[in-house]
PDB file of C-alpha atoms and ligand atoms in Angstrom:
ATOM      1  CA  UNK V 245      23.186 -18.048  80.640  1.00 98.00           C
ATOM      2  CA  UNK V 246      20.768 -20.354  79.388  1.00 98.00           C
ATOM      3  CA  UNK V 247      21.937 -23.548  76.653  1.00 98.00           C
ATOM      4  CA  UNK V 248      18.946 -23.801  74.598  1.00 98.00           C
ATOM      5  CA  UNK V 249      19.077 -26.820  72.671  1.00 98.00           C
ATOM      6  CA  UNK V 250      15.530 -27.572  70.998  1.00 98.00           C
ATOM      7  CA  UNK V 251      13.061 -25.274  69.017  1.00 98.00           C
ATOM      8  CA  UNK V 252      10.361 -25.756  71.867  1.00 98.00           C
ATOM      9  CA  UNK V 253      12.743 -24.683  74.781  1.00 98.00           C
ATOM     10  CA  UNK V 254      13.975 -21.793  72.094  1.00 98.00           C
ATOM     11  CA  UNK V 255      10.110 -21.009  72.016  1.00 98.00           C
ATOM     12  CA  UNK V 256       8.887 -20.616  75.193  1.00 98.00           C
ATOM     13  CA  UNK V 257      12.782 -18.454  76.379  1.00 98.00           C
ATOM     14  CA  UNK V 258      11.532 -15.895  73.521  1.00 98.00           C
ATOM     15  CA  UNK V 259       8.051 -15.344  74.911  1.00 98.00           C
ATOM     16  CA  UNK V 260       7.451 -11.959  75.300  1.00 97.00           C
ATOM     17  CA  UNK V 261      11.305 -11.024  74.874  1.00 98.00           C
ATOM     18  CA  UNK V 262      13.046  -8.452  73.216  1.00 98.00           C
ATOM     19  CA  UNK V 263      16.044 -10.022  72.055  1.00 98.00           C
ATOM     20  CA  UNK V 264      19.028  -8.705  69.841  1.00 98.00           C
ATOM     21  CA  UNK V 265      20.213 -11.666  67.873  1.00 99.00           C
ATOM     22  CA  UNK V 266      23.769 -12.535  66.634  1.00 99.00           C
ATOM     23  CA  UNK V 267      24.230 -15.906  64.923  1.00 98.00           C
ATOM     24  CA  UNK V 268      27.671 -17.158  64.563  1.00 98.00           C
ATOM     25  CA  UNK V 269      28.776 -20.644  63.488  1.00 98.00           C
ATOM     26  CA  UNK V 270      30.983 -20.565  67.027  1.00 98.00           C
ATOM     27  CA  UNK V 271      34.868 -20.502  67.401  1.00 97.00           C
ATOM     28  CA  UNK V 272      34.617 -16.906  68.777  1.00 98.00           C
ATOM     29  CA  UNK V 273      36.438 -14.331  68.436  1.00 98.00           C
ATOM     30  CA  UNK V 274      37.056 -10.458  69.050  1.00 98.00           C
ATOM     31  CA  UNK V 275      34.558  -9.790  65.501  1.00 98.00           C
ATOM     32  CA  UNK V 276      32.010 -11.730  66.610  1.00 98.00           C
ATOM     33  CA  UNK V 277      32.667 -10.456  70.210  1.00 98.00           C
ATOM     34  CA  UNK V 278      32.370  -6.816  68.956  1.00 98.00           C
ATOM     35  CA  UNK V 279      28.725  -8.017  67.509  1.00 98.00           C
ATOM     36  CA  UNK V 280      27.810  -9.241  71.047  1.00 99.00           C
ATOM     37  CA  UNK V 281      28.722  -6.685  73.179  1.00 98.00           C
ATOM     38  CA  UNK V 282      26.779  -4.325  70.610  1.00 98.00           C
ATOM     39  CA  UNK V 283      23.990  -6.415  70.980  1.00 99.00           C
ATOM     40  CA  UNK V 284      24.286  -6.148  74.695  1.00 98.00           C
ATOM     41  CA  UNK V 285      24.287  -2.363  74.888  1.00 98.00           C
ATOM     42  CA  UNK V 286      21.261  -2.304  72.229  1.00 98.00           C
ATOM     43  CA  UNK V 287      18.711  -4.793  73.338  1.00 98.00           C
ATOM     44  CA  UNK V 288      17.317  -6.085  77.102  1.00 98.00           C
ATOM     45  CA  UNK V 289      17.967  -9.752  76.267  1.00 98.00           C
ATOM     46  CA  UNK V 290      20.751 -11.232  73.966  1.00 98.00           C
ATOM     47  CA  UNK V 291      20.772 -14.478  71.943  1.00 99.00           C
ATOM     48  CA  UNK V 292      23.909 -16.075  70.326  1.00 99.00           C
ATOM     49  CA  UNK V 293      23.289 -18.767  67.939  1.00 98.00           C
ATOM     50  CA  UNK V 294      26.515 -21.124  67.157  1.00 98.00           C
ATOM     51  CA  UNK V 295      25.411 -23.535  64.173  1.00 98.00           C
ATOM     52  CA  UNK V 296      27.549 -24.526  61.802  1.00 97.00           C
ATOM     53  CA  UNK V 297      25.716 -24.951  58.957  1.00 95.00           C
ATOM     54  CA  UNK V 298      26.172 -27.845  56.357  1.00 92.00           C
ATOM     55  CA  UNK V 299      23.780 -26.527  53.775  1.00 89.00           C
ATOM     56  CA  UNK V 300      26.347 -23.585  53.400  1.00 92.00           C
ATOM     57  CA  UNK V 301      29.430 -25.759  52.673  1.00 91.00           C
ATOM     58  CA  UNK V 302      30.094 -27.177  49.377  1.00 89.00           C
ATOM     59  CA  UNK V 303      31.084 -30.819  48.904  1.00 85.00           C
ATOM     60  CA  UNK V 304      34.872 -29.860  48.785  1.00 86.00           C
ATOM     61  CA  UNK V 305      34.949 -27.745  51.651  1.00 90.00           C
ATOM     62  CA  UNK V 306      35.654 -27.860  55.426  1.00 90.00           C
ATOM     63  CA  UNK V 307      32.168 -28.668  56.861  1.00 92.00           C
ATOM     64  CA  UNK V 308      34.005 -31.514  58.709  1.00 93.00           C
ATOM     65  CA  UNK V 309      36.793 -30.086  59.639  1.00 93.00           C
ATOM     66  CA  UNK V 310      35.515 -26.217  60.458  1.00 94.00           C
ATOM     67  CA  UNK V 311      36.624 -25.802  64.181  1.00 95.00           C
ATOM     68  CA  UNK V 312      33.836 -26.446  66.848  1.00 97.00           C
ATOM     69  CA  UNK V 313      34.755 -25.776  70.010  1.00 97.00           C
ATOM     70  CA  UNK V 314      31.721 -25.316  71.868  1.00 98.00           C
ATOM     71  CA  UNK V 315      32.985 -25.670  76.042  1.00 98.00           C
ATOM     72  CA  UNK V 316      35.396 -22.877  74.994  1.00 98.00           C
ATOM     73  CA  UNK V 317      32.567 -20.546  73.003  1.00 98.00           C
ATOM     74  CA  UNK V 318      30.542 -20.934  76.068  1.00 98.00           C
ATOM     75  CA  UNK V 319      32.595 -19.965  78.556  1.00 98.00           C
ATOM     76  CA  UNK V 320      33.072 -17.007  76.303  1.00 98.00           C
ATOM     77  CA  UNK V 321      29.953 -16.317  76.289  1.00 98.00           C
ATOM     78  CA  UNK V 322      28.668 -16.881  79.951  1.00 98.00           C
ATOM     79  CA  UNK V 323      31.769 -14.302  80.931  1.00 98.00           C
ATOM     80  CA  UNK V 324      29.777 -11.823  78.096  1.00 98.00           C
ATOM     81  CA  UNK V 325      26.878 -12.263  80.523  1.00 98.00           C
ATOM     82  CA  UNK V 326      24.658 -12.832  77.635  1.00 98.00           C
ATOM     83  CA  UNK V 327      21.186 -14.482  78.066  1.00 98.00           C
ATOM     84  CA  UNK V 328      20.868 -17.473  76.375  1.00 98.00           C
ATOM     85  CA  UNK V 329      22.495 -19.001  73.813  1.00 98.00           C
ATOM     86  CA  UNK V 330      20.803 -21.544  71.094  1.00 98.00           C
ATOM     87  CA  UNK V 331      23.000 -24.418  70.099  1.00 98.00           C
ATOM     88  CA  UNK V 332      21.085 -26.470  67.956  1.00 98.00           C
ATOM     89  CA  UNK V 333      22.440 -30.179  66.418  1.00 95.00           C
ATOM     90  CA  UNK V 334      21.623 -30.458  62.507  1.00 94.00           C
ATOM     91  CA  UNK V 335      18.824 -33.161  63.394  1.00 93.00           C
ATOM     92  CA  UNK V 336      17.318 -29.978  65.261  1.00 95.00           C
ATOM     93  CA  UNK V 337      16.963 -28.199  62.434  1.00 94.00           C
ATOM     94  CA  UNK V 338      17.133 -30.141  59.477  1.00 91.00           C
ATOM     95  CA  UNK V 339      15.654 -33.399  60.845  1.00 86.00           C
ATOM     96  CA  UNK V 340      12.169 -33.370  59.313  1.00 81.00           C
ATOM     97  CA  UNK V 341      13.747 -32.933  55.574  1.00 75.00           C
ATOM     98  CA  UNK V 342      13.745 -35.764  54.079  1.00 68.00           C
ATOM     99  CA  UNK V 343      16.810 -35.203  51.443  1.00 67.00           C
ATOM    100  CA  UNK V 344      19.708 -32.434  52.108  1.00 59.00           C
ATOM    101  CA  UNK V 345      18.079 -31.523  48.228  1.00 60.00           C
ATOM    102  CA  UNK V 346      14.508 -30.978  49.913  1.00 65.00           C
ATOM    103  CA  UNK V 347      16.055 -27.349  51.045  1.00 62.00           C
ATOM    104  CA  UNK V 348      15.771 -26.357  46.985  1.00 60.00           C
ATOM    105  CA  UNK V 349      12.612 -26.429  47.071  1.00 65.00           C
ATOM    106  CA  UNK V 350      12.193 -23.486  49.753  1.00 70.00           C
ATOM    107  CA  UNK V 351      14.331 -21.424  48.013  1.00 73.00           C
ATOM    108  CA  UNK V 352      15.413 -17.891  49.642  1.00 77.00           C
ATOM    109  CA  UNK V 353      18.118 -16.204  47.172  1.00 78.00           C
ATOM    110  CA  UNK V 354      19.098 -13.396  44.438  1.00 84.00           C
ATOM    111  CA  UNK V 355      20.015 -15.447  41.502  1.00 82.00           C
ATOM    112  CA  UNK V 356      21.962 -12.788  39.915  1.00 88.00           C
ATOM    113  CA  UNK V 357      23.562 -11.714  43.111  1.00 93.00           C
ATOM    114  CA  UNK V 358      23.880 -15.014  44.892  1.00 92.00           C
ATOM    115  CA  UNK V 359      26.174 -16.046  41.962  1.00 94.00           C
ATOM    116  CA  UNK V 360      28.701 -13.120  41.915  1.00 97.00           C
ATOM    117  CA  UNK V 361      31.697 -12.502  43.487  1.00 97.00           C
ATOM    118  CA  UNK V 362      31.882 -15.341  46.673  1.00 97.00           C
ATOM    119  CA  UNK V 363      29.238 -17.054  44.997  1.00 95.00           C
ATOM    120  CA  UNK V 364      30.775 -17.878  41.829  1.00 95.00           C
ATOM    121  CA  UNK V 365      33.516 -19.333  43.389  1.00 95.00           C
ATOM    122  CA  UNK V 366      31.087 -21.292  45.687  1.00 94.00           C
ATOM    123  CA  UNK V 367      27.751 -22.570  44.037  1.00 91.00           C
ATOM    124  CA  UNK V 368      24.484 -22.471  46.768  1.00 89.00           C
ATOM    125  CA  UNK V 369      27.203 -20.831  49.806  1.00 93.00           C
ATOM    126  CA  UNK V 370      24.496 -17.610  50.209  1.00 94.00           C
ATOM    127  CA  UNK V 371      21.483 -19.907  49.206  1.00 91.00           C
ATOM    128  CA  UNK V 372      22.443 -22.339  52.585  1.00 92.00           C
ATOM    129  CA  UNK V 373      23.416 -18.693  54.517  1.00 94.00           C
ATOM    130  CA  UNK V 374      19.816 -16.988  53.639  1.00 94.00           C
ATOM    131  CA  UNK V 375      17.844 -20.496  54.066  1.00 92.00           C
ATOM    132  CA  UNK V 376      19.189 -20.881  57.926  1.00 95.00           C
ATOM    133  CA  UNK V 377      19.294 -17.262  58.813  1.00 97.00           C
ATOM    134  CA  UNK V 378      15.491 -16.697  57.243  1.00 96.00           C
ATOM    135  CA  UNK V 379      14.756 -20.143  59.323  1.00 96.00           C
ATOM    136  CA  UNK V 380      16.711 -18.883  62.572  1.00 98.00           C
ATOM    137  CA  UNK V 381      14.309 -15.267  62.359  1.00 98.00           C
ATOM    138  CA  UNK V 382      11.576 -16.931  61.966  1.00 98.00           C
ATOM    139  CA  UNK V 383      12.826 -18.862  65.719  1.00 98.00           C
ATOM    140  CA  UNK V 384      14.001 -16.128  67.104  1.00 98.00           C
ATOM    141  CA  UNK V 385      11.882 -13.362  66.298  1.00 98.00           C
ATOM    142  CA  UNK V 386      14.284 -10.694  67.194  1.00 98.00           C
ATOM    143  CA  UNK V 387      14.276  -7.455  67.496  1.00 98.00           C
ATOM    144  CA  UNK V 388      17.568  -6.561  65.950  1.00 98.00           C
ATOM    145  CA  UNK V 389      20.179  -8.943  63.956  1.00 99.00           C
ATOM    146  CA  UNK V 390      23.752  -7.794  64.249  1.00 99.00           C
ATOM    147  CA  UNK V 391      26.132  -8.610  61.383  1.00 98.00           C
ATOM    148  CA  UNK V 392      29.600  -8.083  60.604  1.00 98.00           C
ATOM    149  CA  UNK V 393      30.643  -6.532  57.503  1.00 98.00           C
ATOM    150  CA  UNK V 394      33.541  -8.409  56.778  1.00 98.00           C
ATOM    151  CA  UNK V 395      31.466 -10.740  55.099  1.00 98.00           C
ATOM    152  CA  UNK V 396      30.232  -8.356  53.377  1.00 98.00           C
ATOM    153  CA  UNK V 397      28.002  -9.959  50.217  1.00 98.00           C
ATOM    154  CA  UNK V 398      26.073 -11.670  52.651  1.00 98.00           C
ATOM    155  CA  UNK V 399      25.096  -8.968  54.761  1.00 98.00           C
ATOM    156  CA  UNK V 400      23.992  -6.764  51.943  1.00 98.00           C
ATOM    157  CA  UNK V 401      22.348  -9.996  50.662  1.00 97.00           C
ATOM    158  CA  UNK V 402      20.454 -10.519  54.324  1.00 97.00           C
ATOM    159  CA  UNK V 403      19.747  -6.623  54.579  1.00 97.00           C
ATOM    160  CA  UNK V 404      18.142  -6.929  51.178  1.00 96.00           C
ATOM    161  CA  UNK V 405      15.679 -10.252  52.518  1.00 96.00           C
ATOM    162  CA  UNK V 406      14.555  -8.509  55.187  1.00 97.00           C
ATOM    163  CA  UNK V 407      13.610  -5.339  53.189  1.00 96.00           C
ATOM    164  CA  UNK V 408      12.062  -6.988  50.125  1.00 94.00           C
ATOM    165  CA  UNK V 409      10.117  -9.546  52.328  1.00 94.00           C
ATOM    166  CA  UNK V 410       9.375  -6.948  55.278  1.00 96.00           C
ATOM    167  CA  UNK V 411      10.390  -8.741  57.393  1.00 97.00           C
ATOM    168  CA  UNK V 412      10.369  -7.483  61.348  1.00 98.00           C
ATOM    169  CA  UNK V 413      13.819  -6.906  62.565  1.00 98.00           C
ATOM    170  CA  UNK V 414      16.400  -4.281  62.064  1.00 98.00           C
ATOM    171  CA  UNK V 415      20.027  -5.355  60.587  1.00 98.00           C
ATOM    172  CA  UNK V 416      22.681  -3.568  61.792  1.00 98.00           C
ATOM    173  CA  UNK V 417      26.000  -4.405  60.531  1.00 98.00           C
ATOM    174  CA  UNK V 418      28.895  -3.335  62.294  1.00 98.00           C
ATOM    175  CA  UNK V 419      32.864  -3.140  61.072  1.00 98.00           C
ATOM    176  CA  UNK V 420      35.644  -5.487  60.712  1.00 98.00           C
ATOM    177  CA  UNK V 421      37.189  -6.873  63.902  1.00 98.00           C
ATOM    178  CA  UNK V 422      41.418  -7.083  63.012  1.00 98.00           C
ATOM    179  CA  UNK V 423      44.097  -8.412  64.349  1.00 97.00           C
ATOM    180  CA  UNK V 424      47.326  -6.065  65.239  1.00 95.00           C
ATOM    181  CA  UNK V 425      48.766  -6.688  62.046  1.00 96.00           C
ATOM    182  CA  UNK V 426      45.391  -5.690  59.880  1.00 97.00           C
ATOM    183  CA  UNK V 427      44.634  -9.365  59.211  1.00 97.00           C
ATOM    184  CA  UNK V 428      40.341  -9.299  59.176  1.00 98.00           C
ATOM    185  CA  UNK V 429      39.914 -12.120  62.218  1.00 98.00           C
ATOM    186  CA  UNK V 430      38.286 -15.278  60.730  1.00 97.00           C
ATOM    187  CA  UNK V 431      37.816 -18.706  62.866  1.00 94.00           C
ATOM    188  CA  UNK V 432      39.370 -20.385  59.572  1.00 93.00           C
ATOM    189  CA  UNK V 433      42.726 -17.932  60.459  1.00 96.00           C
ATOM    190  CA  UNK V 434      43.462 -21.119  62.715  1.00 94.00           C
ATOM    191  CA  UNK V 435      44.855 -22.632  59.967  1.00 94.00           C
ATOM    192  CA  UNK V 436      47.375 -20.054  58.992  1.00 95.00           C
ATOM    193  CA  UNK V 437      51.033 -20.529  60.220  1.00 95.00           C
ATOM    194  CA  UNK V 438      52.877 -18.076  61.427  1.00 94.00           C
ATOM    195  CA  UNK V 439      54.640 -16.941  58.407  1.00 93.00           C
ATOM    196  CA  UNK V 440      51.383 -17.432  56.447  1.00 94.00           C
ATOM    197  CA  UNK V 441      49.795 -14.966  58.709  1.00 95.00           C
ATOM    198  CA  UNK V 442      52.037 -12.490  57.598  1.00 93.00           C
ATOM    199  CA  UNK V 443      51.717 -12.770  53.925  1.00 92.00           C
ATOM    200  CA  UNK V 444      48.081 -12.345  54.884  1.00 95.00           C
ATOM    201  CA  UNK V 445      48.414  -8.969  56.643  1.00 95.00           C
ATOM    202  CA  UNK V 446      48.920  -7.961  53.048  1.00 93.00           C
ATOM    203  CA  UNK V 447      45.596  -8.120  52.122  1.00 95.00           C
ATOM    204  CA  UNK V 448      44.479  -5.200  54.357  1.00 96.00           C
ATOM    205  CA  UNK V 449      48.050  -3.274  53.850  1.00 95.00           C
ATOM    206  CA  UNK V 450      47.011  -3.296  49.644  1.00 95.00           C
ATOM    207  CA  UNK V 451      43.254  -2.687  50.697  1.00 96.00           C
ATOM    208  CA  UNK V 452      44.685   0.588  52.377  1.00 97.00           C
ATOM    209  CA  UNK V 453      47.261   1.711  49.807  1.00 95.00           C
ATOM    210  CA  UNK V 454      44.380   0.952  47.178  1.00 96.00           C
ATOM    211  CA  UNK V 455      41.827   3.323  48.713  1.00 97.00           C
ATOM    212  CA  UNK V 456      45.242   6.410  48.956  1.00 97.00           C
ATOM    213  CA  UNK V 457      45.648   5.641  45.605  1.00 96.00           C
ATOM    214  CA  UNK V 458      41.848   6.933  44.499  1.00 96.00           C
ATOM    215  CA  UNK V 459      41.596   9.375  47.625  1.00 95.00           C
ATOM    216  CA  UNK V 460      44.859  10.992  46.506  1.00 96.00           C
ATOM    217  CA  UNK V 461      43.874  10.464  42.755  1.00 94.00           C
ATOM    218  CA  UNK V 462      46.327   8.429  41.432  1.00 95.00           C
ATOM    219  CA  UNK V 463      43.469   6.130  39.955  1.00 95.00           C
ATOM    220  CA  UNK V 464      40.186   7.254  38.428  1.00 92.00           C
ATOM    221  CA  UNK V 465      38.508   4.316  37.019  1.00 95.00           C
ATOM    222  CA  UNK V 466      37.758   0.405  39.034  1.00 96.00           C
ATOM    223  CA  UNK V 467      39.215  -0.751  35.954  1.00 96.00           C
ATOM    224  CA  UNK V 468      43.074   0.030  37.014  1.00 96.00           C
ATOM    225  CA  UNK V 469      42.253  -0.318  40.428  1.00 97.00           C
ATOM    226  CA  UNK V 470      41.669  -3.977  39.855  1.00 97.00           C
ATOM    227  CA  UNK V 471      44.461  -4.136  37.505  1.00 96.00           C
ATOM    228  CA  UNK V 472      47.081  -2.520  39.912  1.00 95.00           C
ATOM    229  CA  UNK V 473      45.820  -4.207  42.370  1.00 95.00           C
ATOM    230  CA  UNK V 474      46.049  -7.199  41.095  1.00 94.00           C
ATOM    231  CA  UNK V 475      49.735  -6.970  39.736  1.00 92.00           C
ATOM    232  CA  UNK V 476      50.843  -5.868  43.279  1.00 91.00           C
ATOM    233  CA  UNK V 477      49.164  -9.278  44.664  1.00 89.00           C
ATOM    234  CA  UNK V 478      51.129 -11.683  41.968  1.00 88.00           C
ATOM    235  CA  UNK V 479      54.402 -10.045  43.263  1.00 85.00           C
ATOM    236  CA  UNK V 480      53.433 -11.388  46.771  1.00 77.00           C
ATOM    237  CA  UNK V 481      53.909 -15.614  45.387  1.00 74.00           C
ATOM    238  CA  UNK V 482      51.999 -17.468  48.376  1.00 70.00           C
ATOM    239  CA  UNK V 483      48.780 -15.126  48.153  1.00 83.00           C
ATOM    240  CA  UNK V 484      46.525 -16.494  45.117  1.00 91.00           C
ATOM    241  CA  UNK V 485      43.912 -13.898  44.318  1.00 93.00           C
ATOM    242  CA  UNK V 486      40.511 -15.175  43.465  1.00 95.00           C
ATOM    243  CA  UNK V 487      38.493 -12.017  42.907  1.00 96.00           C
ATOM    244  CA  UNK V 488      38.877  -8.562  43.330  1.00 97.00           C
ATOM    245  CA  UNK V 489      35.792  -6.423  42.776  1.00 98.00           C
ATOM    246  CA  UNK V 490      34.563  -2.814  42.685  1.00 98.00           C
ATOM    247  CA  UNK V 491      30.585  -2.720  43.892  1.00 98.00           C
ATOM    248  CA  UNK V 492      28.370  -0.229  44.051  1.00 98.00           C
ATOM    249  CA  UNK V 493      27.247  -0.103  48.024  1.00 97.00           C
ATOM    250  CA  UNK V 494      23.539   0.176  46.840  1.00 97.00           C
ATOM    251  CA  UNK V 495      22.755  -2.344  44.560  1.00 97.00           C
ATOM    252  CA  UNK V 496      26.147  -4.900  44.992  1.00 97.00           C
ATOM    253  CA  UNK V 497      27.486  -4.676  41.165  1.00 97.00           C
ATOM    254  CA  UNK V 498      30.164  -4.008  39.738  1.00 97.00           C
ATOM    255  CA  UNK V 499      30.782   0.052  39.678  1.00 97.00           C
ATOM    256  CA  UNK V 500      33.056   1.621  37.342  1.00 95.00           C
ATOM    257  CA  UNK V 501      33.160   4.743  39.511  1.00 94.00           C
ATOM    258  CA  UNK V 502      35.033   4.836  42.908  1.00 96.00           C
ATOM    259  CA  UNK V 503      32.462   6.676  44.647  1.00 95.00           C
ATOM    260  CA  UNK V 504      30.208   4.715  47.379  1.00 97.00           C
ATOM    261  CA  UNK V 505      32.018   1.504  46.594  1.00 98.00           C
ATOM    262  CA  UNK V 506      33.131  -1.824  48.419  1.00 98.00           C
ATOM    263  CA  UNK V 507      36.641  -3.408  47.404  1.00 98.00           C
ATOM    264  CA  UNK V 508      35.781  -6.867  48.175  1.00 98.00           C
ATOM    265  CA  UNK V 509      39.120  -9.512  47.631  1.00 97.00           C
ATOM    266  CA  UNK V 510      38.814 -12.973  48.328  1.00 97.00           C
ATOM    267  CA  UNK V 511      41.793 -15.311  47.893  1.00 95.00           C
ATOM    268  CA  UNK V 512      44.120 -18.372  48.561  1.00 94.00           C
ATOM    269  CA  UNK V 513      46.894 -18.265  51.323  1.00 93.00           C
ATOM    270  CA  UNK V 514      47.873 -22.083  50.451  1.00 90.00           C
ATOM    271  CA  UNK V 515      44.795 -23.982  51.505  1.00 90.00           C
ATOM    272  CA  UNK V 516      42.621 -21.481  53.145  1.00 93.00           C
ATOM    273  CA  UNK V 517      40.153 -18.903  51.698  1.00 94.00           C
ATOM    274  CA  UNK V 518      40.262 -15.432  53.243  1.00 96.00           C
ATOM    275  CA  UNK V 519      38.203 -12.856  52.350  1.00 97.00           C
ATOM    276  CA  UNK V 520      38.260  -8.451  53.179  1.00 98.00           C
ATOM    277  CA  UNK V 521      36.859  -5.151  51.931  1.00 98.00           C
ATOM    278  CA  UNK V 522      37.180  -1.799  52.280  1.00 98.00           C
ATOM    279  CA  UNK V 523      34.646   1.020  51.696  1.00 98.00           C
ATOM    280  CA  UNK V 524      35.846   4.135  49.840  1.00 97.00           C
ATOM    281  CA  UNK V 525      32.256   7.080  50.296  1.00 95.00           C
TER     282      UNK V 525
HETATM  283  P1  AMP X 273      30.713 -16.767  61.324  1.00 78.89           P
HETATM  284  O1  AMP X 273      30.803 -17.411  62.657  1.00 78.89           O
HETATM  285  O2  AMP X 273      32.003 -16.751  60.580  1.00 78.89           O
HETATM  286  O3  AMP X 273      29.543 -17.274  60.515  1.00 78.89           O
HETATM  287  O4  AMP X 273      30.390 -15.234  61.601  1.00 78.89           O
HETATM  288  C1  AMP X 273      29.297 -14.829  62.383  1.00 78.89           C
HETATM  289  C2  AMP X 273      29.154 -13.338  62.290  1.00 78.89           C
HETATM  290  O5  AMP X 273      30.342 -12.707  62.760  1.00 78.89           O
HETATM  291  C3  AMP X 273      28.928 -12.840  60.842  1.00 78.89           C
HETATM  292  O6  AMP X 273      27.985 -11.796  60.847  1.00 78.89           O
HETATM  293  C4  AMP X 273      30.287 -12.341  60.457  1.00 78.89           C
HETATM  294  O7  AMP X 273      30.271 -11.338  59.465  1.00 78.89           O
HETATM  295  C5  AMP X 273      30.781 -11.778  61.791  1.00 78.89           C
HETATM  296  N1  AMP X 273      32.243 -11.676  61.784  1.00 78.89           N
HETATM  297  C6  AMP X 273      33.140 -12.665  61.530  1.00 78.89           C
HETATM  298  N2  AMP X 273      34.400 -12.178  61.554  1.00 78.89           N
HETATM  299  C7  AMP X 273      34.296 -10.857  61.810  1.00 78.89           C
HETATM  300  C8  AMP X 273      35.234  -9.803  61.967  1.00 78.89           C
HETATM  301  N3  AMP X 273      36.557  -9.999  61.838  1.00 78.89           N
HETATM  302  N4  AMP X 273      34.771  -8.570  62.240  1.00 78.89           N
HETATM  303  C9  AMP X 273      33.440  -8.339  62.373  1.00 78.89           C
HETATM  304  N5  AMP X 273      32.495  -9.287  62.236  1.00 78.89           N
HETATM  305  C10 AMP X 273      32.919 -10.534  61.968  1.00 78.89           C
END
């Protein structure tokens, strides 16, 4: 496995390749793993990138603190038997800006949808996430980018670039990786205790009972969904629910009907921020 550190040496390993691609901001686990090995089925050559991406963190959050743990990631990866992977430092790509503010002027986003849902809660989060993964296909030049769906408003948002500005790769996004008690995995679970981990296991558990409840039609309209749902999360004390939306799969807004939707719930387990979804066709 090749440890590609600079955009020339990136360059000249993706001469002539056809690579599937699967960034990641490192601190692997089995969801990002399932995104690999797809990768590896899919595509003669596979690239992991692990950047951790400052232009995606707002002032108050972790960018300091967000595990990096690269000697473990890569013997991860080498035992994947992938081909290379590219493990820029910020100077790498950021270097020639002159001001972390320079990056507004090459803007990549949706206004209306970069501000809903995650993004109201965290001002220029998908602006940073399309500005390095539009940067890191334009390095790459991959064939195919794999994507998990648990993070689910940015890969509609990064489906979406590549469709609108044609550009050459195929997105395929592939479901969430959980743990054995439903908990979606997340490199920021870390931080949970034990006994926080299991309030968080009812995220999924009311995910579930939520999409019985319109299957078996108990609820017709997003409207009580939302409500129920979120009356059955303020009985649980420790979980503190941010959002909980209905969207329509195609366009990402908020649906009043339950058909072809995304539940997306983000919330507070003391100080960390977990996120889920579940798809109801
Ligand atoms: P991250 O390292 O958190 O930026 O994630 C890198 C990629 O892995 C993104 O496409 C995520 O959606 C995906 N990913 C993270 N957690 C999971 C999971 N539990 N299941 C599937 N994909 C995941």
């Amino acid at each position: 496995m090749k440890i590609i550190r600079t955009k020339s040496s990136l360059k000249k390993f993706i001469k002539d390749k056809k690579i599937g691609f699967v960034p990641t901001m490192g601190s692997l686990h089995e969801g990002h793993i399932s995104l690999i090995k797809k990768s590896l089925k899919q595509n003669p050559f596979t690239l992991v990138s692990i950047f951790v991406n400052p232009k995606q963190f707002g002032h108050n959050e972790d960018y300091l603190t967000y595990p990096r743990v690269f000697e473990k990631d890569k013997e991860i990866l080498s035992q994947l038997n992938i081909d290379a992977v590219f493990y820029p430092d910020v100077k790498v790509m950021y270097g020639h800006l002159e001001s972390p503010q320079e990056i507004l002027h090459t803007y990549v986003g949706y206004q209306k949808l970069e501000n809903l849902y995650c993004g109201q809660y965290r001002p220029g989060f998908f602006n940073g996430i399309m500005f390095v993964v539009l940067k890191l296909l334009n390095l790459v030049k991959p064939m195919r980018i794999y994507l998990g769906k648990k993070d689910y408003q940015q890969y509609y948002l990064i489906k979406k670039m590549v469709k609108d500005i044609d550009l050459d790769v195929q997105v395929i996004g592939l479901p969430i990786v959980r743990g054995s008690g439903g908990l979606a995995l997340s490199s920021r679970n870390q931080y949970l205790s034990h006994n926080e981990m299991v309030v968080a296991e009812n995220i999924y558990r009311l995910l579930k009972r939520s999409k019985f409840w319109v299957a078996s039609g108990r609820v017709f309209s997003s409207h009580t969904l939302k409500r129920k749902m979120m009356s059955e999360f303020k009985k649980q004390k420790i979980l503190q629910i941010q959002y909980i939306e209905v969207v329509d799969k195609k366009t990402l807004l908020r649906s009043e009907k339950l058909k072809n939707v995304v539940i997306l719930v983000a919330g507070f387990v003391n100080q960390v921020r977990l996120i889920d979804n579940i798809e109801i066709n």
